[in-house]
Amino acid sequence: MNIPWRLVLAHTKRRWLRSTLTIVSVFMTILIFGILRSFIVGIETSVAEASSTRLVSASALSLFAHLPKRLEGEIAQLPGVEAVTHWTWFGGVYIDSSPDHLWGRFGVDVPSMRKVYGPDLILDDEVWKRFEENRTSCIIGADLAKDEKLKLGDRVKIVGNLFPGTVDVEIVGIYQSKVRSFDQKTMFMHWDYMNELSKSAGGRQDIVSTFTMLLKDPGQAGGLAKSIDTNYASSSNRTLTQTEKMFQAQFASMWGNLPLFFSILGGIVIVACLMVTANTMMLNARERVQEVGILKTLGFTPGSVSTMALVEGLLLCLVGGALAMAVVRSFDGKMMMFTILTVPWRTIAEGLAIAAGLGLLSGFIPALLTHKLTILDAIRRRA
Amino acid sequence: MPVPLRYNLRSLFYRKGATFFTLIAVALTVAVLAILLAVGRGFEQSMSLSGRDDNLMVLRASASSEGESVLSREDVNTLSGLSQIARNAAGEALFAAELYAGLALERTTGGSTNVPIRGVSARSFEIRDQIKIVEGQMFRPGSREVVIGKNLKDRIQGCRLGGVVKVSNENWQVVGILDAGDTAFDTEIWGDGELLVQIFDRTFYNSFIFRAAPGTDPGLTPEKSPTKVATGLVKYISDRLGAVKILSEKTYFVDQAGFLGGTLSAAAIFLTVLMSFGALAGLFNTFLAAVSGRTREIGALLAIGYRPMHVFLGFLAEAVLLALLGGLLGILIALPFNGIKTGTTNWGTFTEQAFSFRVDQSVITSAIILALLVGLIGGVFPALRAARLKPVDTLRRG
């Protein structure tokens, strides 16, 4: 079947305003789809790329409660544990308490952090060393540096609330992350330093938020998690130990129905767009009834005439879809609502497939009508 | 004389296909806006109604929410001696030192969340007099019992009358369900403060709340309206126990709404702007095609004496009418969402926040305004084109 491409192009150009508007509608729709999808994929990826060979222990009460630091020694003694490190959520206020300045800041133990999380991060040995040696230093993620316009050597002051006292630390390193489960919008400082500050201000001391264990044999994760939790089951520090993957999944599930809700809205948006593209194709078909008659008289088969209608719709939608996905792709890796927007090729393919689907569906009825139209009817009828 | 509206109305039914597609496109756009606004409204409503103006909360100056505030027992002792605290009929001072934390519990639909748990004291209920126990009874002080907000019921595992929630390694019995009039308290679990402070292994409370006594010493009390807390009181307390802030309970909850509320309204604006473009394009295309398809009709109208202005208004009215019909349909699509309960994490406090979709008057007004705008903007250019046609040209053609 031969498709007269020049005719298809001429058609789209003839009603250029209509074609442009249709392309822009598809563009907006696929843009909405792409952004919503990259958000949901981002949440999923943060779980998927999390390690299942590291274990995280937190208080079984909730992330609001702490564990005593002294458990570190006990956990390190357990067979199968290669290394233990700990993170403590500092909270506090940087500049003001607006959402813009609400990012994670943790107190950590540098040498063990390097052992357990080092492989996930891009950070020079020298920087690790500088971080370790300077008690009032910190490292921050590359996104954080960008968003807060911070650079090496700058000092960061955070007024404590959970832990009293104001931390004042120098940025000695800016890390990048190799995995999407480790965001680039966090600050790490010395736990010793924040603990001392809190202690001298009469606040809480010697507590941590979570312990992370690196295992000798990943196969033992399940057994080890169980033995840690049984150890502390009857104490006042009941623990909940999970793989890092499960730990991340808990944050993902905190969104509740929101991702589903946005998916449903995304679906409605696509249907609305179908109405717009279908309308365009129907209007086109209606105006071209006589032309169809002429084309058929000239010897174009019914098949190629209706394929033209299909191809035209497909073309408009694919142009809009491709432009939108190009924009969406540029969002890859950006943070939105605590989530790293993630745009794999799969999402791009989905966006293009939806655009193609819009094109085919909207061209379908016009193509069918065109196919059935006899020459006589077509030429007799007035546009 | 204006073109009879009946002409435009009947024209809408002439091109059934185009009218239908455009109608649905506008309806879906309006529906998405209405649904998004309904979520935002429901959430904001639950927060803005939560507190009273004359209940004052004392928090650490650097704390942006209750969970981040730390008040020692001595602090609480000092605060309880304030002369600005109102008293009830029995002469008891209306204040409460409270614990606020998250309790990791499972949603019934799967996945875990941090449900806010409030450790309360004897006067907590009296201070929030809008809260009522609607099922079961109050927990007994000193016992491992809790009452839960009605929005938790059946959404969180164990949250029903006679159910059990796990607090550390103990099972606490759910003995009552409270109704706080669709406010933030309806997502909270309330239990004995003293016990919970021990369980959370703490030596401190999070917040201190008291009912302001009317007309106390002007230097220390809020002037006139209790929401405007005089700096005197803040200074008086800060001098004794370090920097604090005092805000009305109502202001506190409105502030807390900002984080999630802001996200939701940003999402609503973003989606609506992008989507409206589709609806606009649909309307625009439909009417441009209508004008060119009805060229001869328009010529005839102008020839028999209708003014271009009337033709313009007629077409504009037709577009607005179609958009408004779409808008009404959109509102009908959004209406069944009214009252549906949902919950997500308010990342400002890190805790679960349940609320209902609210398709109220303000949501419906916004939806109609959007439909009107789409109709006006989408219709104005085609209508102009129609009005500019020359009768002679149009009648000669075809």
mmCIF file of N, CA, C and O in Angstrom, chain A residues 89-93 159-165 204, chain B residues 60-65 68-70:
data_model
loop_
_atom_site.group_PDB
_atom_site.id
_atom_site.type_symbol
_atom_site.label_atom_id
_atom_site.label_comp_id
_atom_site.label_asym_id
_atom_site.label_seq_id
_atom_site.Cartn_x
_atom_site.Cartn_y
_atom_site.Cartn_z
ATOM 1 N N TRP A 89 19.054 11.415 63.079
ATOM 2 C CA TRP A 89 18.330 12.547 62.492
ATOM 3 C C TRP A 89 18.478 13.740 63.424
ATOM 4 O O TRP A 89 18.046 13.684 64.573
ATOM 5 N N PHE A 90 19.111 14.821 62.938
ATOM 6 C CA PHE A 90 19.327 15.968 63.800
ATOM 7 C C PHE A 90 18.127 16.913 63.823
ATOM 8 O O PHE A 90 17.821 17.524 64.834
ATOM 9 N N GLY A 91 17.419 16.992 62.695
ATOM 10 C CA GLY A 91 16.290 17.924 62.628
ATOM 11 C C GLY A 91 16.795 19.346 62.593
ATOM 12 O O GLY A 91 17.679 19.674 61.813
ATOM 13 N N GLY A 92 16.277 20.195 63.468
ATOM 14 C CA GLY A 92 16.761 21.561 63.552
ATOM 15 C C GLY A 92 16.267 22.443 62.425
ATOM 16 O O GLY A 92 15.546 22.007 61.536
ATOM 17 N N VAL A 93 16.661 23.698 62.502
ATOM 18 C CA VAL A 93 16.193 24.682 61.522
ATOM 19 C C VAL A 93 17.382 25.310 60.814
ATOM 20 O O VAL A 93 18.272 25.875 61.441
ATOM 21 N N VAL A 159 20.147 25.462 63.810
ATOM 22 C CA VAL A 159 19.683 25.599 65.190
ATOM 23 C C VAL A 159 18.934 24.324 65.571
ATOM 24 O O VAL A 159 17.969 23.938 64.911
ATOM 25 N N GLY A 160 19.420 23.674 66.621
ATOM 26 C CA GLY A 160 18.836 22.397 67.009
ATOM 27 C C GLY A 160 17.478 22.547 67.676
ATOM 28 O O GLY A 160 17.189 23.575 68.279
ATOM 29 N N ASN A 161 16.633 21.520 67.547
ATOM 30 C CA ASN A 161 15.412 21.488 68.340
ATOM 31 C C ASN A 161 15.287 20.159 69.089
ATOM 32 O O ASN A 161 15.163 20.125 70.302
ATOM 33 N N LEU A 162 15.374 19.037 68.341
ATOM 34 C CA LEU A 162 15.357 17.728 69.013
ATOM 35 C C LEU A 162 16.584 17.621 69.908
ATOM 36 O O LEU A 162 16.538 17.058 71.000
ATOM 37 N N PHE A 163 17.691 18.134 69.380
ATOM 38 C CA PHE A 163 18.933 18.207 70.142
ATOM 39 C C PHE A 163 19.286 19.682 70.271
ATOM 40 O O PHE A 163 19.480 20.344 69.261
ATOM 41 N N PRO A 164 19.328 20.202 71.494
ATOM 42 C CA PRO A 164 19.585 21.629 71.637
ATOM 43 C C PRO A 164 21.012 21.991 71.218
ATOM 44 O O PRO A 164 21.873 21.123 71.122
ATOM 45 N N GLY A 165 21.219 23.264 71.003
ATOM 46 C CA GLY A 165 22.539 23.724 70.582
ATOM 47 C C GLY A 165 22.549 23.993 69.091
ATOM 48 O O GLY A 165 21.778 23.415 68.345
ATOM 49 N N ARG A 204 19.265 15.679 75.154
ATOM 50 C CA ARG A 204 19.425 14.234 75.135
ATOM 51 C C ARG A 204 20.817 13.855 74.650
ATOM 52 O O ARG A 204 21.448 14.593 73.898
ATOM 53 N N ARG B 60 9.165 25.069 71.848
ATOM 54 C CA ARG B 60 10.529 25.588 71.728
ATOM 55 C C ARG B 60 10.606 26.497 70.507
ATOM 56 O O ARG B 60 10.016 26.185 69.464
ATOM 57 N N ALA B 61 11.343 27.589 70.615
ATOM 58 C CA ALA B 61 11.375 28.572 69.530
ATOM 59 C C ALA B 61 11.835 27.958 68.208
ATOM 60 O O ALA B 61 11.384 28.347 67.137
ATOM 61 N N SER B 62 12.731 26.973 68.262
ATOM 62 C CA SER B 62 13.287 26.431 67.019
ATOM 63 C C SER B 62 12.470 25.263 66.478
ATOM 64 O O SER B 62 12.811 24.690 65.452
ATOM 65 N N ALA B 63 11.385 24.897 67.167
ATOM 66 C CA ALA B 63 10.609 23.743 66.710
ATOM 67 C C ALA B 63 9.588 24.181 65.676
ATOM 68 O O ALA B 63 8.887 25.167 65.873
ATOM 69 N N SER B 64 9.521 23.454 64.544
ATOM 70 C CA SER B 64 8.507 23.825 63.561
ATOM 71 C C SER B 64 7.250 22.973 63.717
ATOM 72 O O SER B 64 6.250 23.215 63.070
ATOM 73 N N SER B 65 7.323 21.953 64.563
ATOM 74 C CA SER B 65 6.103 21.205 64.880
ATOM 75 C C SER B 65 6.241 20.650 66.285
ATOM 76 O O SER B 65 7.318 20.661 66.870
ATOM 77 N N GLU B 68 9.022 18.242 67.285
ATOM 78 C CA GLU B 68 10.405 18.718 67.377
ATOM 79 C C GLU B 68 10.661 19.557 68.621
ATOM 80 O O GLU B 68 11.753 20.068 68.812
ATOM 81 N N SER B 69 9.604 19.755 69.416
ATOM 82 C CA SER B 69 9.750 20.615 70.582
ATOM 83 C C SER B 69 10.058 19.768 71.813
ATOM 84 O O SER B 69 9.551 18.663 71.959
ATOM 85 N N VAL B 70 10.905 20.276 72.670
ATOM 86 C CA VAL B 70 11.302 19.541 73.869
ATOM 87 C C VAL B 70 11.109 20.425 75.092
ATOM 88 O O VAL B 70 11.681 21.502 75.170
#
